[in-house]
Amino acid sequence: MAALFARISAPFYSRTVFARAMSEAKVLVTRQVPDSFIAPLLQETSIKVIPGGRDAMPKQKLHEMVRGVDGILCTLCDRIDESVLRAAGSSLKVVSTMSVGYNHIDVEACKKQNVAVGYTPDVLTDATAELAVALLLATSRRLFEGALSLRMGQWGSWDPTYMLGKGLKGSTVGVMGMGRIGQAVAKRLLPFGVEKMLYSGRAAKPEIDYADFVSFEQLLERSDFIVVTCALTAETTNLFSSEQFSTMKNTAVFVNVARGEVVDQAALVQALKSNQIAAAGLDVMTPEPIPTNHELVQLSNCVLVPHIGSAEEQTRLMMGQLAARNIVAALKQESLPTPVPGT
Ligand code: GLV
């Protein structure tokens, strides 16, 4: 593990050569990443990598940096909209995001301009499912609240009713969005003794025989734990609002590892404050990073972690390399290993 981390943390762009011929393809990598992440790009002598900085690139800077590039390797922090495509100009051939979510990319605008779009499904499924399970348990068993209480010196003698949480055994779990990550979460939760696994979404998936497809309302009404793993689309924006929280059980634990915008956050704050639901565990929220004085951060029945679903060493390496391979393929006019569906 230590060796792997050392390799991932190796000097940034040590092999990047900047003084290359004008005819070379230029690829903007919007964030600083270890060389190993983008090895497929660095191995191509005909590609010049333009590196970004440690922080997300402000829009203005992104507009300047994309001018005349052939490819953009971006992250979910970069909004790639029409204005960015315009700023890049006709040289742009591919946008490749190092994420499974691609709601930050205007895919239709890319299609119109014949710009290929790649993303990184599959390689992050296990890591994200693992984090979802960790977050669910941390929330339902009040791990952060307990740890804080200990550090604050509030831990008295062993108490029969201290820090009681909710267990998975005999429970009903509802997964909203039974895609790759949803299925991986469900499979990991079942061995905890879950009695009923439910899921909802656009349509039933006949291949799933360990969970029942139900309406969204049924999922809300019946679940003890709700895990959100759906993609952010026009249909799922603010999917969880006051009405949905009031339909849930008062004992429900709500976990979101999808996107913050799937939730009407003000409604969630209300639901948590009024104990309309028991607790929430969030890997995603709005905005990110959330200000530390935000009401959500102050609530003891809300566990917040900083969008780390895929933050696992080997996973991030694979995401970077897949995003890089999507760029290389597009620049060679080959099919992308993982194009965004419909592109
Ligand atoms: C993370 O949120 C991703 O979309 O990869």
GROMACS .gro file of C-alpha atoms and ligand atoms in nm:
model
  348
    1MET     CA    1   0.000   0.000   0.000
    2ALA     CA    2   0.276   0.243   0.095
    3ALA     CA    3   0.461   0.160  -0.226
    4LEU     CA    4   0.151   0.215  -0.432
    5PHE     CA    5   0.086   0.550  -0.269
    6ALA     CA    6   0.444   0.655  -0.329
    7ARG     CA    7   0.403   0.567  -0.695
    8ILE     CA    8   0.077   0.760  -0.725
    9SER     CA    9   0.228   1.059  -0.549
   10ALA     CA   10   0.532   1.065  -0.778
   11PRO     CA   11   0.645   1.403  -0.916
   12PHE     CA   12   0.384   1.578  -1.124
   13TYR     CA   13   0.444   1.586  -1.499
   14SER     CA   14   0.810   1.503  -1.464
   15ARG     CA   15   0.800   1.357  -1.813
   16THR     CA   16   0.589   1.627  -1.966
   17VAL     CA   17   0.770   1.789  -2.254
   18PHE     CA   18   0.647   2.133  -2.341
   19ALA     CA   19   0.872   2.233  -2.629
   20ARG     CA   20   0.721   2.017  -2.896
   21ALA     CA   21   0.635   2.083  -3.255
   22MET     CA   22   0.329   2.292  -3.337
   23SER     CA   23   0.172   1.998  -3.518
   24GLU     CA   24   0.138   1.804  -3.195
   25ALA     CA   25  -0.206   1.761  -3.042
   26LYS     CA   26  -0.258   1.970  -2.730
   27VAL     CA   27  -0.447   1.827  -2.438
   28LEU     CA   28  -0.548   2.034  -2.137
   29VAL     CA   29  -0.557   1.832  -1.817
   30THR     CA   30  -0.754   2.068  -1.597
   31ARG     CA   31  -0.612   1.946  -1.264
   32GLN     CA   32  -0.269   1.854  -1.140
   33VAL     CA   33  -0.245   1.475  -1.128
   34PRO     CA   34   0.045   1.232  -1.087
   35ASP     CA   35   0.211   1.123  -1.412
   36SER     CA   36   0.090   0.768  -1.354
   37PHE     CA   37  -0.274   0.882  -1.382
   38ILE     CA   38  -0.224   1.012  -1.734
   39ALA     CA   39   0.051   0.775  -1.850
   40PRO     CA   40  -0.142   0.689  -2.169
   41LEU     CA   41  -0.121   1.058  -2.270
   42LEU     CA   42   0.240   1.104  -2.167
   43GLN     CA   43   0.345   0.796  -2.364
   44GLU     CA   44   0.222   0.954  -2.687
   45THR     CA   45   0.505   1.161  -2.831
   46SER     CA   46   0.258   1.343  -3.055
   47ILE     CA   47   0.060   1.476  -2.758
   48LYS     CA   48   0.155   1.779  -2.556
   49VAL     CA   49  -0.003   1.789  -2.214
   50ILE     CA   50  -0.098   2.126  -2.072
   51PRO     CA   51  -0.130   2.080  -1.698
   52GLY     CA   52  -0.377   2.254  -1.471
   53GLY     CA   53  -0.316   2.356  -1.111
   54ARG     CA   54  -0.393   2.203  -0.774
   55ASP     CA   55  -0.730   2.373  -0.747
   56ALA     CA   56  -1.032   2.369  -0.975
   57MET     CA   57  -0.985   2.609  -1.264
   58PRO     CA   58  -1.197   2.925  -1.249
   59LYS     CA   59  -1.419   2.966  -1.555
   60GLN     CA   60  -1.223   3.260  -1.695
   61LYS     CA   61  -0.897   3.069  -1.672
   62LEU     CA   62  -1.058   2.760  -1.827
   63HIS     CA   63  -1.170   2.974  -2.123
   64GLU     CA   64  -0.811   3.095  -2.169
   65MET     CA   65  -0.652   2.755  -2.127
   66VAL     CA   66  -0.878   2.565  -2.369
   67ARG     CA   67  -0.806   2.796  -2.660
   68GLY     CA   68  -0.682   2.586  -2.952
   69VAL     CA   69  -0.662   2.255  -2.765
   70ASP     CA   70  -0.748   1.922  -2.925
   71GLY     CA   71  -0.863   1.754  -2.607
   72ILE     CA   72  -0.976   1.838  -2.254
   73LEU     CA   73  -0.930   1.593  -1.970
   74CYS     CA   74  -1.156   1.735  -1.702
   75THR     CA   75  -1.308   1.652  -1.366
   76LEU     CA   76  -1.658   1.697  -1.231
   77CYS     CA   77  -1.556   2.045  -1.108
   78ASP     CA   78  -1.524   2.177  -1.463
   79ARG     CA   79  -1.847   2.289  -1.625
   80ILE     CA   80  -1.794   2.214  -1.992
   81ASP     CA   81  -2.070   2.413  -2.155
   82GLU     CA   82  -2.116   2.584  -2.491
   83SER     CA   83  -1.902   2.879  -2.382
   84VAL     CA   84  -1.606   2.649  -2.315
   85LEU     CA   85  -1.653   2.471  -2.647
   86ARG     CA   86  -1.663   2.809  -2.819
   87ALA     CA   87  -1.350   2.923  -2.639
   88ALA     CA   88  -1.171   2.603  -2.743
   89GLY     CA   89  -1.264   2.649  -3.106
   90SER     CA   90  -1.271   2.407  -3.396
   91SER     CA   91  -0.954   2.222  -3.291
   92LEU     CA   92  -1.139   2.051  -3.006
   93LYS     CA   93  -1.205   1.684  -3.074
   94VAL     CA   94  -1.265   1.527  -2.737
   95VAL     CA   95  -1.376   1.601  -2.382
   96SER     CA   96  -1.298   1.324  -2.136
   97THR     CA   97  -1.406   1.341  -1.774
   98MET     CA   98  -1.241   1.155  -1.491
   99SER     CA   99  -1.578   1.067  -1.337
  100VAL     CA  100  -1.877   0.844  -1.395
  101GLY     CA  101  -2.115   1.140  -1.366
  102TYR     CA  102  -2.119   1.366  -1.669
  103ASN     CA  103  -2.391   1.615  -1.572
  104HIS     CA  104  -2.124   1.889  -1.581
  105ILE     CA  105  -2.078   1.842  -1.957
  106ASP     CA  106  -2.320   1.975  -2.217
  107VAL     CA  107  -2.324   1.650  -2.411
  108GLU     CA  108  -2.571   1.777  -2.674
  109ALA     CA  109  -2.351   2.078  -2.751
  110CYS     CA  110  -2.050   1.843  -2.785
  111LYS     CA  111  -2.244   1.619  -3.023
  112LYS     CA  112  -2.342   1.919  -3.236
  113GLN     CA  113  -1.977   2.015  -3.268
  114ASN     CA  114  -1.860   1.658  -3.331
  115VAL     CA  115  -1.667   1.657  -3.007
  116ALA     CA  116  -1.638   1.306  -2.861
  117VAL     CA  117  -1.722   1.267  -2.491
  118GLY     CA  118  -1.572   1.004  -2.262
  119TYR     CA  119  -1.631   0.914  -1.897
  120THR     CA  120  -1.507   0.653  -1.650
  121PRO     CA  121  -1.775   0.398  -1.558
  122ASP     CA  122  -1.706   0.058  -1.393
  123VAL     CA  123  -1.359   0.133  -1.256
  124LEU     CA  124  -1.507   0.325  -0.962
  125THR     CA  125  -1.809   0.106  -0.891
  126ASP     CA  126  -1.652  -0.096  -0.607
  127ALA     CA  127  -1.493   0.202  -0.435
  128THR     CA  128  -1.814   0.405  -0.447
  129ALA     CA  129  -2.026   0.116  -0.324
  130GLU     CA  130  -1.780   0.058  -0.040
  131LEU     CA  131  -1.804   0.425   0.060
  132ALA     CA  132  -2.184   0.412   0.045
  133VAL     CA  133  -2.186   0.118   0.287
  134ALA     CA  134  -1.934   0.292   0.515
  135LEU     CA  135  -2.143   0.609   0.512
  136LEU     CA  136  -2.464   0.421   0.580
  137LEU     CA  137  -2.310   0.245   0.880
  138ALA     CA  138  -2.140   0.562   1.006
  139THR     CA  139  -2.478   0.735   0.994
  140SER     CA  140  -2.697   0.459   1.133
  141ARG     CA  141  -2.450   0.366   1.411
  142ARG     CA  142  -2.363   0.731   1.484
  143LEU     CA  143  -1.987   0.683   1.447
  144PHE     CA  144  -1.890   1.049   1.407
  145GLU     CA  145  -2.125   1.162   1.683
  146GLY     CA  146  -1.979   0.898   1.916
  147ALA     CA  147  -1.619   0.980   1.824
  148LEU     CA  148  -1.683   1.351   1.879
  149SER     CA  149  -1.851   1.287   2.213
  150LEU     CA  150  -1.544   1.088   2.323
  151ARG     CA  151  -1.305   1.365   2.216
  152MET     CA  152  -1.515   1.625   2.394
  153GLY     CA  153  -1.489   1.428   2.718
  154GLN     CA  154  -1.861   1.357   2.719
  155TRP     CA  155  -1.823   0.980   2.741
  156GLY     CA  156  -1.944   0.872   3.084
  157SER     CA  157  -1.958   0.518   3.211
  158TRP     CA  158  -2.109   0.249   2.986
  159ASP     CA  159  -2.473   0.341   2.951
  160PRO     CA  160  -2.750   0.105   2.834
  161THR     CA  161  -2.912   0.377   2.621
  162TYR     CA  162  -2.609   0.577   2.508
  163MET     CA  163  -2.562   0.638   2.133
  164LEU     CA  164  -2.822   0.389   2.023
  165GLY     CA  165  -2.841   0.349   1.647
  166LYS     CA  166  -3.029   0.146   1.392
  167GLY     CA  167  -2.917  -0.192   1.258
  168LEU     CA  168  -2.954  -0.342   0.912
  169LYS     CA  169  -3.070  -0.686   1.029
  170GLY     CA  170  -3.433  -0.743   0.935
  171SER     CA  171  -3.454  -0.405   0.764
  172THR     CA  172  -3.588  -0.288   0.430
  173VAL     CA  173  -3.337  -0.106   0.213
  174GLY     CA  174  -3.443   0.101  -0.086
  175VAL     CA  175  -3.196   0.186  -0.362
  176MET     CA  176  -3.291   0.476  -0.586
  177GLY     CA  177  -3.122   0.412  -0.921
  178MET     CA  178  -3.021   0.047  -0.956
  179GLY     CA  179  -2.736   0.101  -1.203
  180ARG     CA  180  -2.384  -0.036  -1.162
  181ILE     CA  181  -2.322   0.141  -0.830
  182GLY     CA  182  -2.671   0.076  -0.693
  183GLN     CA  183  -2.635  -0.295  -0.762
  184ALA     CA  184  -2.292  -0.306  -0.601
  185VAL     CA  185  -2.430  -0.133  -0.291
  186ALA     CA  186  -2.728  -0.371  -0.270
  187LYS     CA  187  -2.505  -0.679  -0.299
  188ARG     CA  188  -2.280  -0.552  -0.021
  189LEU     CA  189  -2.571  -0.470   0.211
  190LEU     CA  190  -2.766  -0.797   0.174
  191PRO     CA  191  -2.519  -1.003   0.385
  192PHE     CA  192  -2.587  -0.771   0.681
  193GLY     CA  193  -2.922  -0.948   0.717
  194VAL     CA  194  -3.137  -0.708   0.517
  195GLU     CA  195  -3.481  -0.863   0.487
  196LYS     CA  196  -3.610  -0.679   0.183
  197MET     CA  197  -3.418  -0.502  -0.088
  198LEU     CA  198  -3.624  -0.261  -0.297
  199TYR     CA  199  -3.527  -0.044  -0.589
  200SER     CA  200  -3.687   0.219  -0.804
  201GLY     CA  201  -3.594   0.403  -1.119
  202ARG     CA  202  -3.701   0.422  -1.482
  203ALA     CA  203  -3.775   0.053  -1.531
  204ALA     CA  204  -3.748  -0.288  -1.370
  205LYS     CA  205  -3.433  -0.487  -1.452
  206PRO     CA  206  -3.525  -0.852  -1.506
  207GLU     CA  207  -3.168  -0.967  -1.433
  208ILE     CA  208  -3.195  -0.840  -1.075
  209ASP     CA  209  -3.341  -1.125  -0.871
  210TYR     CA  210  -3.235  -1.011  -0.523
  211ALA     CA  211  -3.442  -0.692  -0.510
  212ASP     CA  212  -3.801  -0.591  -0.589
  213PHE     CA  213  -3.879  -0.312  -0.831
  214VAL     CA  214  -4.130  -0.073  -0.673
  215SER     CA  215  -4.273   0.271  -0.744
  216PHE     CA  216  -4.080   0.567  -0.605
  217GLU     CA  217  -4.359   0.628  -0.354
  218GLN     CA  218  -4.346   0.267  -0.233
  219LEU     CA  219  -3.972   0.294  -0.192
  220LEU     CA  220  -4.013   0.606   0.021
  221GLU     CA  221  -4.290   0.457   0.235
  222ARG     CA  222  -4.140   0.115   0.299
  223SER     CA  223  -3.765   0.169   0.335
  224ASP     CA  224  -3.575   0.188   0.663
  225PHE     CA  225  -3.266   0.292   0.470
  226ILE     CA  226  -3.273   0.481   0.141
  227VAL     CA  227  -2.956   0.491  -0.067
  228VAL     CA  228  -2.945   0.729  -0.363
  229THR     CA  229  -2.721   0.619  -0.649
  230CYS     CA  230  -2.904   0.759  -0.952
  231ALA     CA  231  -2.753   0.988  -1.213
  232LEU     CA  232  -2.832   1.359  -1.198
  233THR     CA  233  -3.062   1.445  -1.489
  234ALA     CA  234  -3.347   1.689  -1.546
  235GLU     CA  235  -3.582   1.420  -1.407
  236THR     CA  236  -3.384   1.355  -1.089
  237THR     CA  237  -3.304   1.717  -0.999
  238ASN     CA  238  -3.470   1.789  -0.660
  239LEU     CA  239  -3.625   1.442  -0.668
  240PHE     CA  240  -3.613   1.435  -0.288
  241SER     CA  241  -3.804   1.732  -0.151
  242SER     CA  242  -4.045   1.806   0.139
  243GLU     CA  243  -4.318   1.577   0.010
  244GLN     CA  244  -4.077   1.286  -0.030
  245PHE     CA  245  -3.920   1.332   0.315
  246SER     CA  246  -4.266   1.347   0.472
  247THR     CA  247  -4.356   1.020   0.297
  248MET     CA  248  -4.054   0.844   0.453
  249LYS     CA  249  -4.061   0.674   0.791
  250ASN     CA  250  -3.961   0.890   1.089
  251THR     CA  251  -3.695   0.629   1.155
  252ALA     CA  252  -3.554   0.636   0.801
  253VAL     CA  253  -3.184   0.683   0.732
  254PHE     CA  254  -3.115   0.864   0.404
  255VAL     CA  255  -2.783   0.820   0.222
  256ASN     CA  256  -2.678   1.009  -0.090
  257VAL     CA  257  -2.368   0.919  -0.293
  258ALA     CA  258  -2.505   1.046  -0.626
  259ARG     CA  259  -2.517   1.424  -0.665
  260GLY     CA  260  -2.623   1.695  -0.422
  261GLU     CA  261  -2.871   1.839  -0.670
  262VAL     CA  262  -3.085   1.524  -0.651
  263VAL     CA  263  -3.193   1.659  -0.313
  264ASP     CA  264  -3.376   1.978  -0.224
  265GLN     CA  265  -3.127   2.054   0.051
  266ALA     CA  266  -3.341   2.308   0.238
  267ALA     CA  267  -3.614   2.043   0.260
  268LEU     CA  268  -3.361   1.789   0.388
  269VAL     CA  269  -3.244   2.029   0.659
  270GLN     CA  270  -3.606   2.074   0.768
  271ALA     CA  271  -3.670   1.699   0.767
  272LEU     CA  272  -3.361   1.639   0.984
  273LYS     CA  273  -3.433   1.925   1.222
  274SER     CA  274  -3.794   1.822   1.277
  275ASN     CA  275  -3.702   1.451   1.304
  276GLN     CA  276  -3.926   1.377   1.011
  277ILE     CA  277  -3.647   1.134   0.919
  278ALA     CA  278  -3.388   0.999   1.162
  279ALA     CA  279  -3.059   1.081   0.993
  280ALA     CA  280  -2.876   1.148   0.669
  281GLY     CA  281  -2.533   1.049   0.540
  282LEU     CA  282  -2.411   1.258   0.248
  283ASP     CA  283  -2.106   1.222   0.028
  284VAL     CA  284  -2.247   1.488  -0.203
  285MET     CA  285  -2.416   1.819  -0.131
  286THR     CA  286  -2.462   2.169  -0.268
  287PRO     CA  287  -2.243   2.357  -0.290
  288GLU     CA  288  -1.921   2.159  -0.274
  289PRO     CA  289  -1.732   2.238  -0.065
  290ILE     CA  290  -2.019   2.321   0.170
  291PRO     CA  291  -1.950   2.622   0.396
  292THR     CA  292  -1.869   2.505   0.747
  293ASN     CA  293  -2.134   2.739   0.889
  294HIS     CA  294  -2.407   2.577   0.676
  295GLU     CA  295  -2.701   2.450   0.880
  296LEU     CA  296  -2.647   2.096   0.751
  297VAL     CA  297  -2.298   2.091   0.903
  298GLN     CA  298  -2.436   2.180   1.245
  299LEU     CA  299  -2.686   1.894   1.264
  300SER     CA  300  -2.584   1.601   1.482
  301ASN     CA  301  -2.804   1.362   1.281
  302CYS     CA  302  -2.627   1.443   0.956
  303VAL     CA  303  -2.297   1.280   0.856
  304LEU     CA  304  -2.109   1.467   0.585
  305VAL     CA  305  -1.803   1.348   0.397
  306PRO     CA  306  -1.629   1.549   0.123
  307HIS     CA  307  -1.729   1.373  -0.203
  308ILE     CA  308  -1.487   1.082  -0.160
  309GLY     CA  309  -1.691   0.801  -0.318
  310SER     CA  310  -1.417   0.711  -0.566
  311ALA     CA  311  -1.126   0.833  -0.353
  312GLU     CA  312  -0.942   0.503  -0.334
  313GLU     CA  313  -0.583   0.481  -0.455
  314GLN     CA  314  -0.611   0.215  -0.725
  315THR     CA  315  -0.951   0.348  -0.834
  316ARG     CA  316  -0.830   0.702  -0.897
  317LEU     CA  317  -0.533   0.565  -1.092
  318MET     CA  318  -0.768   0.360  -1.311
  319MET     CA  319  -1.002   0.657  -1.357
  320GLY     CA  320  -0.718   0.881  -1.469
  321GLN     CA  321  -0.579   0.624  -1.708
  322LEU     CA  322  -0.920   0.546  -1.857
  323ALA     CA  323  -0.991   0.917  -1.907
  324ALA     CA  324  -0.651   0.949  -2.074
  325ARG     CA  325  -0.714   0.646  -2.299
  326ASN     CA  326  -1.044   0.800  -2.409
  327ILE     CA  327  -0.852   1.108  -2.523
  328VAL     CA  328  -0.581   0.911  -2.703
  329ALA     CA  329  -0.842   0.702  -2.885
  330ALA     CA  330  -1.037   1.008  -2.999
  331LEU     CA  331  -0.723   1.183  -3.122
  332LYS     CA  332  -0.632   0.871  -3.321
  333GLN     CA  333  -0.985   0.872  -3.461
  334GLU     CA  334  -1.055   0.539  -3.294
  335SER     CA  335  -1.360   0.441  -3.086
  336LEU     CA  336  -1.339   0.558  -2.727
  337PRO     CA  337  -1.306   0.274  -2.471
  338THR     CA  338  -1.589   0.431  -2.269
  339PRO     CA  339  -1.788   0.695  -2.457
  340VAL     CA  340  -2.076   0.867  -2.278
  341PRO     CA  341  -2.396   0.681  -2.381
  342GLY     CA  342  -2.555   0.825  -2.693
  343THR     CA  343  -2.238   0.994  -2.818
  344GLV     C1  344  -1.804   1.102  -0.882
  344GLV     O1  345  -1.889   1.159  -0.825
  344GLV     C2  346  -1.811   1.062  -1.018
  344GLV     O2  347  -1.906   1.099  -1.088
  344GLV     O3  348  -1.719   0.993  -1.064
   0.00000   0.00000   0.00000
